[in-house]
Short mmCIF file of C-alpha atoms in Angstrom, two decimals:
data_model
loop_
_atom_site.label_atom_id
_atom_site.label_comp_id
_atom_site.label_asym_id
_atom_site.label_seq_id
_atom_site.Cartn_x
_atom_site.Cartn_y
_atom_site.Cartn_z
CA MET A 152 -5.26 21.49 -6.76
CA LYS A 153 -4.43 17.79 -7.02
CA VAL A 154 -1.01 16.13 -6.97
CA LEU A 155 0.05 12.76 -8.36
CA MET A 156 2.71 11.77 -5.83
CA PHE A 157 5.19 8.90 -6.06
CA GLY A 158 6.75 7.49 -2.89
CA TRP A 159 8.36 4.22 -1.86
CA GLU A 160 6.91 3.63 1.60
CA PHE A 161 4.23 4.99 3.90
CA PRO A 162 3.47 4.45 7.60
CA PRO A 163 2.91 2.25 9.46
CA HIS A 164 5.35 0.05 7.49
CA ILE A 165 8.51 2.13 7.12
CA ALA A 166 12.24 1.52 7.13
CA GLY A 167 13.36 5.08 7.78
CA GLY A 168 12.63 8.78 7.51
CA LEU A 169 11.37 8.82 3.92
CA GLY A 170 7.96 7.29 4.64
CA THR A 171 7.49 9.39 7.77
CA ALA A 172 8.21 12.57 5.83
CA CYS A 173 5.78 11.56 3.08
CA LYS A 174 2.98 11.15 5.61
CA GLY A 175 3.68 14.55 7.12
CA ILE A 176 3.70 16.13 3.66
CA VAL A 177 0.37 14.71 2.49
CA GLU A 178 -1.27 15.66 5.78
CA GLY A 179 0.13 19.18 5.58
CA LEU A 180 -0.95 19.54 1.96
CA ALA A 181 -4.47 18.44 2.87
CA HIS A 182 -4.54 21.19 5.51
CA ASN A 183 -3.58 23.63 2.73
CA GLY A 184 -6.35 22.44 0.39
CA VAL A 185 -4.21 20.20 -1.82
CA GLU A 186 -5.39 16.68 -2.67
CA THR A 187 -2.86 13.91 -3.23
CA LEU A 188 -2.98 10.59 -5.02
CA PHE A 189 -0.09 8.73 -3.37
CA VAL A 190 1.45 5.85 -5.32
CA MET A 191 3.69 3.27 -3.64
CA PRO A 192 5.14 -0.03 -4.91
CA CYS A 193 3.57 -2.37 -2.36
CA ALA A 194 0.77 -1.12 -0.12
CA SER A 195 -0.27 -3.30 2.83
CA GLY A 196 -3.81 -2.00 3.05
CA ASP A 197 -3.54 -0.61 6.58
CA GLU A 198 -2.07 2.76 5.61
CA ASP A 199 -3.82 5.86 6.93
CA GLN A 200 -5.80 7.27 4.00
CA SER A 201 -7.59 10.02 5.88
CA CYS A 202 -5.54 12.70 4.08
CA THR A 203 -4.60 10.96 0.84
CA THR A 204 -5.65 8.19 -1.52
CA ILE A 205 -3.16 5.32 -1.71
CA VAL A 206 -2.56 3.55 -5.03
CA ASN A 207 -0.85 0.16 -4.83
CA ALA A 208 1.43 -0.12 -7.86
CA SER A 209 1.31 -3.92 -7.56
CA ASP A 210 -2.41 -3.76 -8.41
CA VAL A 211 -1.98 -1.70 -11.58
CA ALA A 212 -2.00 -3.58 -14.88
CA VAL A 213 0.53 -2.32 -17.42
CA LYS A 214 -0.72 -2.57 -20.98
CA TYR A 215 2.69 -3.00 -22.60
CA VAL A 216 5.21 -5.15 -20.72
CA SER A 217 8.82 -5.73 -21.75
CA ASP A 218 12.30 -5.94 -20.31
CA ASN A 219 12.78 -2.29 -21.17
CA VAL A 220 10.53 0.69 -20.97
CA ASP A 221 11.56 2.16 -24.30
CA GLU A 222 8.20 1.04 -25.67
CA PHE A 223 6.59 3.09 -22.97
CA LEU A 224 9.08 5.88 -22.40
CA GLU A 225 11.68 6.61 -25.03
CA LYS A 226 14.67 7.24 -22.80
CA VAL A 227 14.11 5.26 -19.61
CA LYS A 228 15.61 1.80 -19.93
CA PHE A 229 15.34 -1.27 -17.76
CA ILE A 230 18.65 -2.31 -16.23
CA HIS A 231 18.80 -5.48 -14.15
CA VAL A 232 21.68 -5.44 -11.68
CA ASP A 233 22.35 -6.73 -8.21
CA SER A 234 22.48 -3.53 -6.20
CA ASN A 235 23.84 -2.82 -2.74
CA MET A 236 22.24 0.62 -2.33
CA VAL A 237 20.37 0.86 0.94
CA PRO A 238 18.94 4.38 1.29
CA TYR A 239 16.43 3.77 4.08
CA VAL A 240 16.33 0.34 5.65
CA ASP A 241 17.28 -1.62 8.73
CA PRO A 242 20.58 -3.25 7.62
CA GLU A 243 19.76 -6.52 9.37
CA GLU A 244 16.57 -6.81 7.32
CA TYR A 245 18.51 -5.98 4.15
CA PHE A 246 21.16 -8.64 4.63
CA ASP A 247 18.52 -11.22 5.55
CA ALA A 248 16.73 -10.43 2.29
CA ILE A 249 19.94 -10.74 0.28
CA GLU A 250 20.76 -14.15 1.76
CA LYS A 251 17.22 -15.35 1.14
CA MET A 252 17.34 -14.35 -2.52
CA LYS A 253 20.73 -15.97 -2.97
CA LYS A 254 19.39 -19.25 -1.62
CA GLU A 255 16.17 -19.20 -3.58
CA SER A 256 17.71 -17.68 -6.74
CA VAL A 257 14.53 -15.83 -7.62
CA HIS A 258 13.62 -12.23 -8.31
CA GLU A 259 11.14 -10.50 -6.05
CA THR A 260 9.90 -8.41 -8.95
CA VAL A 261 8.06 -10.77 -11.27
CA ILE A 262 5.21 -10.45 -13.72
CA GLY A 263 2.09 -12.01 -12.27
CA PHE A 264 -1.65 -11.61 -12.26
CA GLY A 265 -1.74 -11.06 -16.04
CA GLN A 266 0.22 -7.92 -16.79
CA LYS A 267 0.78 -6.65 -13.27
CA PHE A 268 4.14 -6.35 -11.58
CA HIS A 269 4.55 -7.66 -8.06
CA PHE A 270 6.74 -5.26 -6.12
CA SER A 271 8.42 -6.15 -2.86
CA GLY A 272 8.60 -2.50 -1.84
CA LYS A 273 11.86 -3.36 -0.08
CA TYR A 274 15.46 -2.35 -0.67
CA GLY A 275 16.78 -5.70 -1.88
CA ALA A 276 19.36 -6.85 -4.37
CA ASN A 277 17.08 -6.16 -7.36
CA LEU A 278 16.24 -2.63 -6.27
CA LEU A 279 17.09 -1.03 -9.62
CA GLU A 280 14.83 -3.52 -11.37
CA GLU A 281 11.93 -2.45 -9.18
CA VAL A 282 12.75 1.21 -9.76
CA SER A 283 12.59 0.68 -13.51
CA ARG A 284 9.38 -1.38 -13.39
CA TYR A 285 7.90 1.30 -11.16
CA ALA A 286 8.47 3.80 -13.98
CA GLN A 287 6.27 1.75 -16.30
CA VAL A 288 3.51 1.65 -13.70
CA GLY A 289 3.95 5.36 -13.02
CA GLY A 290 3.36 6.19 -16.66
CA THR A 291 0.35 3.89 -16.77
CA ILE A 292 -1.22 5.56 -13.73
CA ALA A 293 -0.64 8.98 -15.26
CA LEU A 294 -2.49 7.85 -18.38
CA GLN A 295 -5.35 6.36 -16.38
CA HIS A 296 -5.78 9.54 -14.34
CA ALA A 297 -5.10 12.01 -17.13
CA GLY A 298 -6.83 15.30 -16.42
CA GLU A 299 -7.27 14.48 -12.73
CA PHE A 300 -4.04 16.03 -11.44
CA ASP A 301 -2.18 19.30 -11.88
CA VAL A 302 1.37 18.43 -10.90
CA ILE A 303 3.59 15.36 -10.32
CA HIS A 304 5.73 15.00 -7.19
CA SER A 305 8.43 12.31 -6.85
CA HIS A 306 10.21 11.56 -3.58
CA ASP A 307 13.88 10.61 -3.76
CA TRP A 308 15.74 8.78 -6.55
CA LEU A 309 13.70 5.61 -6.22
CA THR A 310 10.69 7.33 -7.81
CA TYR A 311 12.34 9.79 -10.20
CA LEU A 312 11.94 7.54 -13.25
CA ALA A 313 8.24 7.07 -12.43
CA GLY A 314 7.89 10.84 -12.22
CA ILE A 315 9.64 11.32 -15.55
CA ALA A 316 7.39 8.70 -17.17
CA ALA A 317 4.28 10.38 -15.77
CA LYS A 318 5.46 13.76 -17.05
CA GLU A 319 6.20 12.41 -20.53
CA VAL A 320 2.76 10.87 -21.00
CA SER A 321 0.71 13.60 -19.29
CA GLY A 322 2.60 16.79 -20.07
CA LYS A 323 2.14 17.91 -16.45
CA PRO A 324 4.99 19.62 -14.55
CA LEU A 325 7.27 17.55 -12.32
CA VAL A 326 8.69 18.28 -8.87
CA VAL A 327 11.43 15.99 -7.55
CA HIS A 328 11.99 16.02 -3.80
CA VAL A 329 15.58 15.36 -2.69
CA HIS A 330 15.58 13.82 0.78
CA ALA A 331 19.16 12.56 0.39
CA THR A 332 21.79 12.27 -2.34
CA SER A 333 24.41 9.69 -3.18
CA PHE A 334 26.96 11.91 -1.45
CA ASP A 335 25.02 11.63 1.82
CA ARG A 336 25.06 7.85 1.77
CA GLY A 337 28.84 7.47 1.67
CA THR A 338 32.14 9.03 0.76
CA ASP A 339 32.88 10.32 -2.74
CA ASP A 340 34.61 7.08 -3.73
CA MET A 341 31.54 5.10 -2.60
CA VAL A 342 29.05 6.89 -4.88
CA ASP A 343 27.28 4.42 -7.18
CA SER A 344 27.31 5.78 -10.72
CA ARG A 345 23.97 4.13 -11.58
CA VAL A 346 22.11 5.81 -8.75
CA TYR A 347 23.88 9.11 -9.41
CA ALA A 348 22.76 8.93 -13.06
CA ILE A 349 19.11 8.43 -12.03
CA GLU A 350 19.34 11.29 -9.52
CA LYS A 351 20.86 13.65 -12.08
CA ARG A 352 18.36 12.67 -14.74
CA GLY A 353 15.44 13.26 -12.42
CA MET A 354 16.74 16.65 -11.34
CA GLU A 355 17.35 17.70 -14.95
CA ALA A 356 13.88 16.58 -16.04
CA ALA A 357 12.11 18.30 -13.15
CA ASP A 358 10.51 21.71 -13.41
CA ARG A 359 11.46 22.30 -9.77
CA VAL A 360 13.82 20.49 -7.41
CA VAL A 361 12.86 20.66 -3.72
CA THR A 362 15.61 20.00 -1.17
CA VAL A 363 15.17 19.41 2.56
CA SER A 364 17.96 21.86 3.51
CA ASP A 365 20.30 24.47 2.08
CA LEU A 366 23.07 21.95 2.69
CA THR A 367 21.40 19.55 0.25
CA ARG A 368 20.57 22.41 -2.14
CA ASN A 369 24.27 23.22 -2.43
CA ILE A 370 25.06 19.57 -3.19
CA VAL A 371 22.37 19.48 -5.90
CA ILE A 372 23.75 22.63 -7.53
CA ASN A 373 27.46 21.89 -7.21
CA ARG A 374 27.61 18.10 -7.55
CA TYR A 375 24.81 17.59 -10.09
CA GLY A 376 25.11 20.83 -12.05
CA ILE A 377 21.48 21.85 -11.62
CA ASP A 378 20.38 25.42 -12.34
CA PRO A 379 20.10 27.23 -8.96
CA GLU A 380 16.99 29.03 -10.21
CA LYS A 381 14.93 25.86 -10.08
CA VAL A 382 16.23 24.46 -6.76
CA VAL A 383 14.12 25.41 -3.73
CA THR A 384 14.66 24.55 -0.06
CA VAL A 385 11.68 23.45 2.03
CA HIS A 386 12.85 22.31 5.45
CA ASN A 387 11.31 19.22 7.00
CA ALA A 388 9.07 19.27 10.03
CA VAL A 389 7.81 16.59 12.41
CA ASP A 390 4.40 15.08 12.96
CA PHE A 391 3.86 14.92 16.70
CA SER A 392 0.19 14.02 16.67
CA GLY A 393 -0.57 11.15 19.00
CA LYS A 394 2.94 11.18 20.48
CA GLU A 395 2.38 12.09 24.07
CA ASN A 396 5.38 12.20 26.37
CA MET A 397 5.53 8.91 28.22
CA SER A 398 6.59 8.35 31.79
CA VAL A 399 9.15 5.61 32.37
CA GLU A 400 11.00 4.25 35.40
CA ARG A 401 14.73 4.78 35.03
CA GLY A 402 16.05 2.27 37.55
CA ILE A 403 19.41 4.07 37.61
CA LYS A 404 20.60 7.45 38.86
CA ASP A 405 23.19 7.90 36.13
CA LYS A 406 22.59 10.37 33.33
CA VAL A 407 21.81 8.79 29.95
CA VAL A 408 23.30 10.10 26.69
CA THR A 409 21.78 8.61 23.54
CA PHE A 410 22.73 8.09 19.91
CA LEU A 411 19.75 6.82 17.88
CA GLY A 412 20.10 6.01 14.20
CA ARG A 413 21.75 3.74 11.66
CA ILE A 414 25.23 2.74 12.76
CA THR A 415 26.83 3.70 9.47
CA TYR A 416 29.55 6.05 8.27
CA GLN A 417 27.07 8.85 7.51
CA LYS A 418 25.81 9.00 11.10
CA GLY A 419 29.25 9.40 12.72
CA PRO A 420 29.02 6.68 15.41
CA GLU A 421 32.79 6.57 15.96
CA TYR A 422 32.81 10.24 16.99
CA PHE A 423 30.08 9.57 19.54
CA ILE A 424 32.13 6.73 21.05
CA ASP A 425 35.34 8.78 21.18
CA ALA A 426 33.47 11.63 22.88
CA ALA A 427 31.95 9.17 25.38
CA ALA A 428 35.43 7.97 26.37
CA LYS A 429 36.54 11.56 26.97
CA VAL A 430 33.49 12.34 29.11
CA LEU A 431 34.01 9.18 31.18
CA LYS A 432 37.51 10.36 32.07
CA ARG A 433 35.89 13.33 33.80
CA THR A 434 32.85 11.68 35.41
CA ARG A 435 31.52 8.14 35.83
CA ASN A 436 27.92 9.06 36.63
CA VAL A 437 26.79 8.68 33.04
CA ARG A 438 25.84 5.93 30.63
CA PHE A 439 25.97 6.04 26.87
CA VAL A 440 23.44 4.28 24.65
CA MET A 441 23.80 3.49 20.95
CA ALA A 442 20.35 2.57 19.63
CA GLY A 443 20.28 1.18 16.10
CA SER A 444 21.98 -1.26 13.80
CA GLY A 445 24.12 -1.04 10.71
CA ASP A 446 27.24 -2.09 8.88
CA MET A 447 29.52 -0.46 11.48
CA MET A 448 27.98 -2.25 14.47
CA THR A 449 30.84 -4.75 14.93
CA ARG A 450 33.41 -2.00 14.50
CA ALA A 451 31.60 0.15 17.07
CA ILE A 452 31.52 -2.67 19.63
CA SER A 453 35.25 -3.24 19.12
CA GLN A 454 35.95 0.47 19.54
CA VAL A 455 34.03 0.55 22.84
CA ALA A 456 35.96 -2.48 24.10
CA ARG A 457 39.31 -1.04 23.01
CA LEU A 458 38.60 2.21 24.88
CA GLY A 459 37.68 0.29 28.03
CA ILE A 460 34.21 1.81 28.46
CA SER A 461 32.05 -1.30 27.99
CA ASP A 462 30.66 -1.06 31.52
CA ARG A 463 29.25 2.40 30.74
CA PHE A 464 28.15 1.77 27.14
CA HIS A 465 25.03 -0.04 25.91
CA PHE A 466 23.89 -1.26 22.48
CA THR A 467 20.12 -1.75 22.11
CA GLY A 468 19.90 -2.89 18.50
CA PHE A 469 17.31 -1.52 16.07
CA LEU A 470 14.37 0.28 17.69
CA LYS A 471 11.06 1.34 16.19
CA GLY A 472 7.66 2.68 17.19
CA ALA A 473 6.98 2.99 20.89
CA ASP A 474 10.50 1.77 21.75
CA VAL A 475 11.94 4.89 20.10
CA GLN A 476 9.72 7.12 22.23
CA LYS A 477 10.66 5.14 25.32
CA MET A 478 14.35 5.60 24.55
CA PHE A 479 13.87 9.36 24.26
CA ALA A 480 11.98 9.35 27.57
CA LEU A 481 14.91 7.58 29.24
CA SER A 482 17.49 10.03 27.86
CA ASP A 483 19.00 13.15 29.36
CA VAL A 484 20.87 14.23 26.24
CA TYR A 485 20.47 13.27 22.56
CA ILE A 486 23.44 13.30 20.16
CA MET A 487 23.40 13.41 16.33
CA PRO A 488 27.07 13.63 15.21
CA SER A 489 26.34 12.99 11.51
CA VAL A 490 29.11 13.40 8.96
CA SER A 491 26.48 14.37 6.39
CA GLU A 492 22.78 14.68 7.19
CA PRO A 493 20.39 16.15 4.59
CA PHE A 494 18.06 17.14 7.41
CA GLY A 495 17.76 14.83 10.43
CA ILE A 496 14.37 14.58 12.10
CA SER A 497 15.51 12.66 15.19
CA PRO A 498 16.77 15.69 17.20
CA LEU A 499 13.40 17.37 16.64
CA GLU A 500 11.72 14.27 18.05
CA ALA A 501 14.08 14.28 21.01
CA MET A 502 13.51 17.96 21.74
CA ARG A 503 9.76 17.39 21.54
CA THR A 504 10.29 14.91 24.41
CA ASN A 505 12.12 17.63 26.41
CA VAL A 506 15.53 16.09 25.69
CA PRO A 507 18.23 18.68 24.91
CA SER A 508 20.16 17.85 21.75
CA ILE A 509 23.68 18.24 20.42
CA ILE A 510 23.93 17.99 16.62
CA SER A 511 26.60 18.34 13.96
CA LYS A 512 26.92 21.53 11.97
CA GLN A 513 26.93 19.28 8.90
CA SER A 514 23.17 18.65 9.15
CA GLY A 515 20.15 20.33 7.64
CA ALA A 516 18.51 20.46 11.06
CA ALA A 517 21.26 22.84 12.19
CA GLU A 518 19.78 25.42 9.83
CA VAL A 519 16.48 25.58 11.72
CA LEU A 520 17.33 24.63 15.33
CA LYS A 521 18.52 27.60 17.37
CA TYR A 522 18.40 25.86 20.74
CA ALA A 523 20.32 22.69 19.86
CA LEU A 524 24.04 22.83 20.59
CA LYS A 525 26.10 22.49 17.40
CA VAL A 526 29.59 21.13 16.79
CA ASP A 527 31.60 20.01 13.78
CA PHE A 528 31.23 16.24 13.52
CA TRP A 529 35.00 15.73 13.68
CA ASP A 530 35.51 17.92 16.77
CA VAL A 531 35.33 15.20 19.42
CA ASP A 532 36.69 17.49 22.14
CA ALA A 533 33.93 20.05 21.58
CA LEU A 534 31.31 17.29 21.55
CA ALA A 535 32.65 15.87 24.81
CA ASP A 536 32.67 19.35 26.40
CA ASP A 537 29.03 19.93 25.40
CA ILE A 538 27.94 16.54 26.72
CA TYR A 539 29.73 17.15 30.01
CA ALA A 540 28.13 20.59 30.35
CA MET A 541 24.65 19.21 29.69
CA ILE A 542 24.91 16.50 32.35
CA GLN A 543 26.77 18.54 34.95
CA TYR A 544 24.95 21.88 34.84
CA PRO A 545 21.17 21.51 35.38
CA ALA A 546 20.42 25.15 34.54
CA LEU A 547 21.92 24.75 31.05
CA SER A 548 20.09 21.49 30.44
CA GLU A 549 16.77 22.90 31.64
CA PHE A 550 17.18 26.00 29.45
CA ALA A 551 17.95 23.93 26.34
CA SER A 552 15.09 21.56 27.12
CA SER A 553 12.49 24.29 27.62
CA LYS A 554 13.52 26.47 24.69
CA GLY A 555 14.01 23.46 22.43
CA TYR A 556 10.54 22.15 23.20
CA ASP A 557 8.95 25.46 22.26
CA GLU A 558 11.09 25.73 19.14
CA VAL A 559 10.27 22.36 17.59
CA ASN A 560 6.57 22.80 18.27
CA ASN A 561 6.66 25.69 15.83
CA LEU A 562 8.13 23.52 13.07
CA LYS A 563 4.83 22.26 11.65
CA TRP A 564 4.21 20.39 8.41
CA ASN A 565 1.34 22.80 7.70
CA GLU A 566 3.81 25.67 7.32
CA ALA A 567 6.33 23.59 5.35
CA THR A 568 3.70 22.38 2.89
CA ALA A 569 2.33 25.91 2.45
CA LYS A 570 5.74 26.66 0.90
CA LEU A 571 5.47 23.46 -1.15
CA LYS A 572 2.07 24.55 -2.45
CA LYS A 573 3.65 27.81 -3.67
CA VAL A 574 6.23 25.74 -5.54
CA TYR A 575 3.40 23.86 -7.28
CA GLU A 576 1.62 27.09 -8.17
CA SER A 577 4.79 28.55 -9.70
CA ILE A 578 5.01 25.78 -12.34
CA ILE A 579 1.36 24.98 -13.13
#
């Protein structure tokens, strides 16, 4: 079996969980005897291709080029807008890109090299333009490789139009993979109608919709009106290969409680800070770390100052790669108080590093993690109680650490993609 797969990013150059999940999926599929042809807008050339073949969309010549894709696909139209959607990206990088484009007054997506599109592969102001151009390339690739694949797989809304185009020209079945929805990226009144329309269209056109959790499955069914019969949950896993536990010197005797993620509404940073203040009223032998960046950074710093806990609270800024593993190694407890989290891989990574985790019940990870403590994101008192218990009672912490380590090591991509392979087989 061979899959034509559309993604937006792939390690080592990633801005968030989407690219990491894609790598785990193609590796797991390879283990299950499924070949993948992975298409991305802008490949760097140093991606790991041991388990997949990478196609750089920027290198693909499109035979028919226009400002709309009606000539190529009857119903998918090109819309050029300045967009502020940032699904997976370091906010500092995003705002830098926006300012740069404002100054230079140019589009990153331009026609060059004959009839090839040059994609930035970023999440900039012309994101919807790139999404639409990507659809034209997606259809072209499907034509070029006609007969070489059995099913099409599109990851998240950025690639849904490409998947639809590939399905239209090839007649092959389409799977769309929902890693997050518009309702996960903000409150109901913040949902962008343009992105929602693309999401809904992709889900309606798909032969199967795969969601990363039952939480997301319910959103797809209830908020997008998709037939429950074609929506399947396949929980995420984590790739731990090559991630050995590192030894670090602490330099302090205090316990360390860590929040690691985008400092945005979705991740619930204000609840973490409020809980920290409550814990610090009961003990001072603890430090709280907020690792990440985002649009609520300034607000978070002000909240810490207002609560008078600045001497016990640290902001690291955005971390990636080895620095993330080092932060886990320095931590005694990991917190994920997300308001809405389709899945949430970070607590699995923490537990793999023997760090006990406390997560919100409003996360997909809560469906599969038995040995993580769970609280409602809004219940700051319960969160503070759990943090205090973890740092004050060694037996509880050691139990959660040991059992959690064993638990996450059983959440393998090989098993997750075996389920995904069955989804493919059901529609071929």
